[in-house]
Coordinates of C-alpha atoms in Angstrom, one line a residue:
X174 CA 1.5 -4.6 -24.5
X175 CA 2.2 -1.9 -22.0
X176 CA 0.3 -2.2 -18.7
X177 CA -0.2 -0.8 -15.2
X178 CA -1.0 -3.0 -12.2
X179 CA -2.8 -1.7 -9.1
X180 CA -3.4 -3.9 -6.1
X181 CA -6.0 -3.2 -3.4
X182 CA -8.0 -1.6 -6.3
X183 CA -11.5 -2.1 -4.9
X184 CA -11.5 0.5 -2.2
X185 CA -9.5 3.1 -0.2
X186 CA -6.2 4.4 -1.6
X187 CA -6.1 1.7 -4.3
X188 CA -9.4 3.0 -5.7
X189 CA -8.1 6.5 -5.6
X190 CA -4.9 5.5 -7.4
X191 CA -7.0 3.9 -10.2
X192 CA -8.9 7.2 -10.7
X193 CA -5.7 9.2 -10.7
X194 CA -4.0 6.9 -13.2
X195 CA -7.0 7.2 -15.5
X196 CA -6.8 11.0 -15.3
X197 CA -3.1 11.0 -16.1
X198 CA -3.5 9.5 -19.6
X199 CA -0.3 7.4 -19.4
X200 CA -0.8 5.6 -22.7
X201 CA -1.3 2.2 -21.1
X202 CA -2.8 -0.6 -23.2
X203 CA -4.4 -2.1 -20.1
X204 CA -4.8 -1.5 -16.4
X205 CA -4.8 -4.6 -14.3
X206 CA -6.8 -4.1 -11.2
X207 CA -6.4 -6.6 -8.4
X208 CA -8.4 -7.2 -5.2
X209 CA -10.3 -10.0 -3.6
X210 CA -13.8 -8.7 -4.4
X211 CA -14.7 -9.5 -8.0
X212 CA -18.0 -7.4 -8.0
X213 CA -16.1 -4.3 -7.0
X214 CA -13.5 -4.8 -9.6
X215 CA -16.1 -5.3 -12.3
X216 CA -17.5 -1.9 -11.4
X217 CA -14.5 -0.2 -13.0
X218 CA -15.4 -1.6 -16.4
X219 CA -19.0 -0.5 -15.8
X220 CA -18.2 3.1 -14.9
X221 CA -15.3 3.5 -17.4
X222 CA -16.5 1.4 -20.5
X223 CA -13.9 3.1 -22.8
X224 CA -11.0 1.9 -20.6
X225 CA -9.2 -1.4 -21.0
X226 CA -9.3 -3.1 -17.6
X227 CA -8.2 -6.6 -16.7
X228 CA -9.9 -7.6 -13.5
X229 CA -8.1 -10.1 -11.3
X230 CA -9.9 -11.3 -8.2
X231 CA -6.9 -12.5 -6.2
X232 CA -6.1 -12.9 -2.6
X233 CA -2.5 -11.8 -2.4
X234 CA -2.0 -13.7 0.9
X235 CA -2.5 -16.9 -1.1
X236 CA 0.6 -18.2 -2.9
X237 CA -1.6 -20.0 -5.4
X238 CA -3.2 -16.7 -6.4
X239 CA 0.1 -15.0 -6.9
X240 CA 1.1 -18.0 -9.0
X241 CA -2.0 -17.2 -11.1
X242 CA -0.7 -13.7 -11.6
X243 CA 2.7 -15.0 -12.6
X244 CA 1.0 -17.2 -15.3
X245 CA -1.2 -14.3 -16.5
X246 CA 1.9 -12.1 -17.0
X247 CA 3.8 -14.9 -18.8
X248 CA 0.9 -15.6 -21.2
X249 CA 0.2 -11.9 -21.9
X250 CA 3.8 -11.0 -22.7
X251 CA 3.0 -7.6 -21.1
X252 CA 5.6 -5.0 -20.1
X253 CA 4.8 -3.3 -16.8
X254 CA 5.1 0.5 -16.9
X255 CA 3.5 1.1 -13.6
X256 CA 3.1 -0.9 -10.4
X257 CA 1.2 0.4 -7.4
X258 CA 0.8 -1.8 -4.4
X259 CA -1.9 -0.8 -2.0
X260 CA -3.2 -4.2 -0.6
X261 CA -2.8 -4.6 3.1
X262 CA -4.7 -4.6 6.4
X263 CA -4.2 -4.1 10.1
X264 CA -6.0 -5.1 13.3
X265 CA -5.8 -3.0 16.6
X266 CA -5.4 -4.7 19.9
X267 CA -2.8 -6.2 22.2
X268 CA -0.8 -9.1 20.9
X269 CA -2.5 -11.4 23.4
X270 CA -5.9 -10.3 22.3
X271 CA -5.7 -10.9 18.6
X272 CA -6.0 -14.5 17.3
X273 CA -2.7 -15.7 16.1
X274 CA -4.2 -16.7 12.7
X275 CA -5.1 -13.0 12.1
X276 CA -1.7 -11.8 13.1
X277 CA -0.1 -14.3 10.7
X278 CA -2.5 -13.2 8.0
X279 CA -1.2 -9.6 8.5
X280 CA 2.4 -10.8 8.1
X281 CA 1.5 -12.8 5.0
X282 CA -0.3 -10.0 3.2
X283 CA 1.7 -7.1 4.4
X284 CA 5.2 -8.6 4.2
X285 CA 5.4 -11.9 2.3
X286 CA 3.2 -10.9 -0.6
X287 CA 5.2 -7.7 -1.1
X288 CA 8.4 -9.8 -1.6
X289 CA 6.6 -12.4 -3.8
X290 CA 4.8 -9.7 -5.9
X291 CA 8.0 -7.8 -6.4
X292 CA 10.0 -10.8 -7.6
X293 CA 7.0 -11.6 -9.8
X294 CA 6.8 -8.2 -11.6
X295 CA 10.5 -7.3 -11.8
X296 CA 11.2 -9.5 -14.9
X297 CA 8.3 -7.8 -16.7
X298 CA 9.1 -4.2 -15.7
X299 CA 10.1 -1.8 -18.5
X300 CA 13.3 0.2 -18.0
X301 CA 12.4 3.4 -16.3
X302 CA 9.1 2.0 -15.0
X303 CA 7.4 3.4 -11.9
X304 CA 6.7 1.5 -8.7
X305 CA 4.7 2.9 -5.7
X306 CA 4.3 0.9 -2.5
X307 CA 1.9 2.0 0.2
X308 CA 3.3 1.4 3.7
X309 CA 2.4 3.6 6.7
X310 CA 3.7 6.2 9.2
X311 CA 3.3 3.2 11.6
X312 CA 6.6 2.1 10.0
X313 CA 8.5 4.9 11.7
X314 CA 8.5 3.3 15.2
X315 CA 6.8 0.5 17.3
X316 CA 3.2 1.0 18.3
X317 CA 1.6 -0.7 21.3
X318 CA -1.9 -1.8 20.4
X319 CA -0.8 -2.0 16.8
X320 CA 2.3 -4.0 17.2
X321 CA 2.2 -6.5 14.4
X322 CA 0.9 -4.0 11.8
X323 CA 3.6 -1.4 12.6
X324 CA 6.2 -4.1 12.4
X325 CA 5.0 -5.3 9.0
X326 CA 5.0 -1.7 7.7
X327 CA 8.6 -1.2 9.0
X328 CA 9.5 -4.2 6.9
X329 CA 7.9 -2.7 3.8
X330 CA 9.7 0.6 4.3
X331 CA 13.0 -1.1 4.7
X332 CA 12.4 -3.5 1.8
X333 CA 11.4 -0.8 -0.6
X334 CA 14.3 1.5 0.3
X335 CA 16.7 -1.4 -0.4
X336 CA 14.9 -2.3 -3.6
X337 CA 15.3 1.3 -4.8
X338 CA 19.0 1.1 -4.2
X339 CA 19.4 -2.2 -6.0
X340 CA 17.5 -1.1 -9.0
X341 CA 19.4 2.1 -9.8
X342 CA 20.8 0.7 -13.1
X343 CA 17.3 -0.1 -14.3
X344 CA 16.3 3.5 -13.6
X345 CA 13.0 2.5 -11.9
X346 CA 11.2 5.3 -10.1
X347 CA 10.4 3.7 -6.7
X348 CA 8.6 5.5 -3.9
X349 CA 7.2 4.2 -0.6
X350 CA 4.2 6.1 0.8
X351 CA 3.9 6.4 4.6
X352 CA 0.6 8.2 5.5
X353 CA -0.9 8.4 8.9
X354 CA -4.5 7.5 9.5
X355 CA -6.5 7.8 6.2
X356 CA -10.3 8.0 6.0
X357 CA -10.9 4.6 4.3
X358 CA -12.4 1.2 5.1
X359 CA -9.1 0.2 6.5
X360 CA -10.0 1.5 10.0
X361 CA -13.4 -0.1 10.0
X362 CA -11.6 -3.5 10.1
X363 CA -8.5 -2.3 12.1
X364 CA -10.7 -0.9 14.9
X365 CA -13.5 -3.4 14.7
X366 CA -13.1 -4.5 18.3
X367 CA -11.4 -1.3 19.6
X368 CA -11.9 2.4 19.7
X369 CA -9.6 4.4 17.5
X370 CA -7.1 6.3 19.6
X371 CA -7.7 10.0 19.8
X372 CA -4.3 11.0 18.3
X373 CA -5.2 9.0 15.2
X374 CA -8.6 10.7 14.8
X375 CA -6.9 14.1 15.0
X376 CA -4.7 13.5 12.0
X377 CA -7.2 11.5 9.8
X378 CA -6.5 12.4 6.1
X379 CA -8.4 12.5 2.9
X380 CA -7.3 9.5 0.7
X381 CA -7.6 11.6 -2.5
X382 CA -5.1 14.1 -1.1
X383 CA -2.7 11.4 0.2
X384 CA -2.7 9.8 -3.3
X385 CA -2.2 13.1 -5.1
X386 CA 0.8 13.9 -2.9
X387 CA 2.2 10.3 -3.4
X388 CA 1.9 10.7 -7.2
X389 CA 3.6 14.1 -7.1
X390 CA 6.4 12.8 -5.0
X391 CA 6.8 9.8 -7.2
X392 CA 7.1 12.0 -10.3
X393 CA 9.7 14.1 -8.5
X394 CA 11.8 10.9 -7.9
X395 CA 11.4 10.9 -4.1
X396 CA 12.1 7.8 -2.1
X397 CA 9.5 8.6 0.6
X398 CA 6.1 10.3 0.5
X399 CA 4.7 11.6 3.8
X400 CA 1.4 13.5 3.7
X401 CA 0.6 16.4 6.0
X402 CA 2.5 18.5 8.5
X403 CA 1.6 16.4 11.5
X404 CA 3.0 13.2 9.9
X405 CA 6.1 15.0 8.6
X406 CA 6.7 16.3 12.2
X407 CA 6.1 12.8 13.5
X408 CA 8.6 11.4 11.0
X409 CA 11.3 13.9 12.0
X410 CA 10.6 13.4 15.7
X411 CA 10.8 9.6 15.4
X412 CA 14.3 10.0 14.0
X413 CA 15.7 12.4 16.7
X414 CA 13.8 11.5 19.9
X415 CA 14.1 8.3 21.9
X416 CA 11.4 5.8 20.9
X417 CA 11.0 5.1 24.6
X418 CA 9.2 8.5 24.9
X419 CA 6.7 7.6 22.1
X420 CA 6.1 4.1 23.5
X421 CA 5.3 5.6 27.0
X422 CA 2.8 8.0 25.5
X423 CA 1.1 5.5 23.2
X424 CA 1.0 2.8 25.9
X425 CA -1.1 5.1 28.0
X426 CA -3.7 5.7 25.3
X427 CA -7.0 3.9 26.0
X428 CA -8.0 1.5 23.2

């Protein structure tokens, strides 16, 4: 059985990736959609009754839930042709303002689960399979007021780039996606207690366009997908200008 797995599939970019995969006609026997909210996952089967979905209501910050995925894969004997990882969250605020439990939850979901999921799926990936990981432009440099989140996404960027290098012989197509602010539910939670900085509002992107660009870049074999001229400029600037300049500017922004 040949399958695709999409995490964070109940909303935002994960939801858009599911729609895109359906439109691409990839000859998958099943699409496994993963998110915490069972009711939203079941909506996929309702709206696309002719598609073979397997809905897995899992909290990827939970090691027990990832173990359930491991068992599901072992029992099914499935070969993974496509893996798209979109699950993640962020919270805005100073480090001393955010409860430590929420900061550690970010680290668990955004970092630890990426490692555990990857080691879970690799034995089941078909040769030449496609893997897409959603990180963030926040990975390019530290961000005051978004410190833990930006650090977790820097981890994802580094991890996926290393993974790509390690998996050359298996011929996997591995791309890491680093968008700026995207118009999704993400920022409802991220900015729950804070106002979104003006510079993020100015570059807010359409998730459909970000996903379309990410897919195009993946098909082209690109390591990194960055959507939009402002974020491409930001990425270039973050490599050539001292981070001290960015930190000074961001630190002055009112939250």
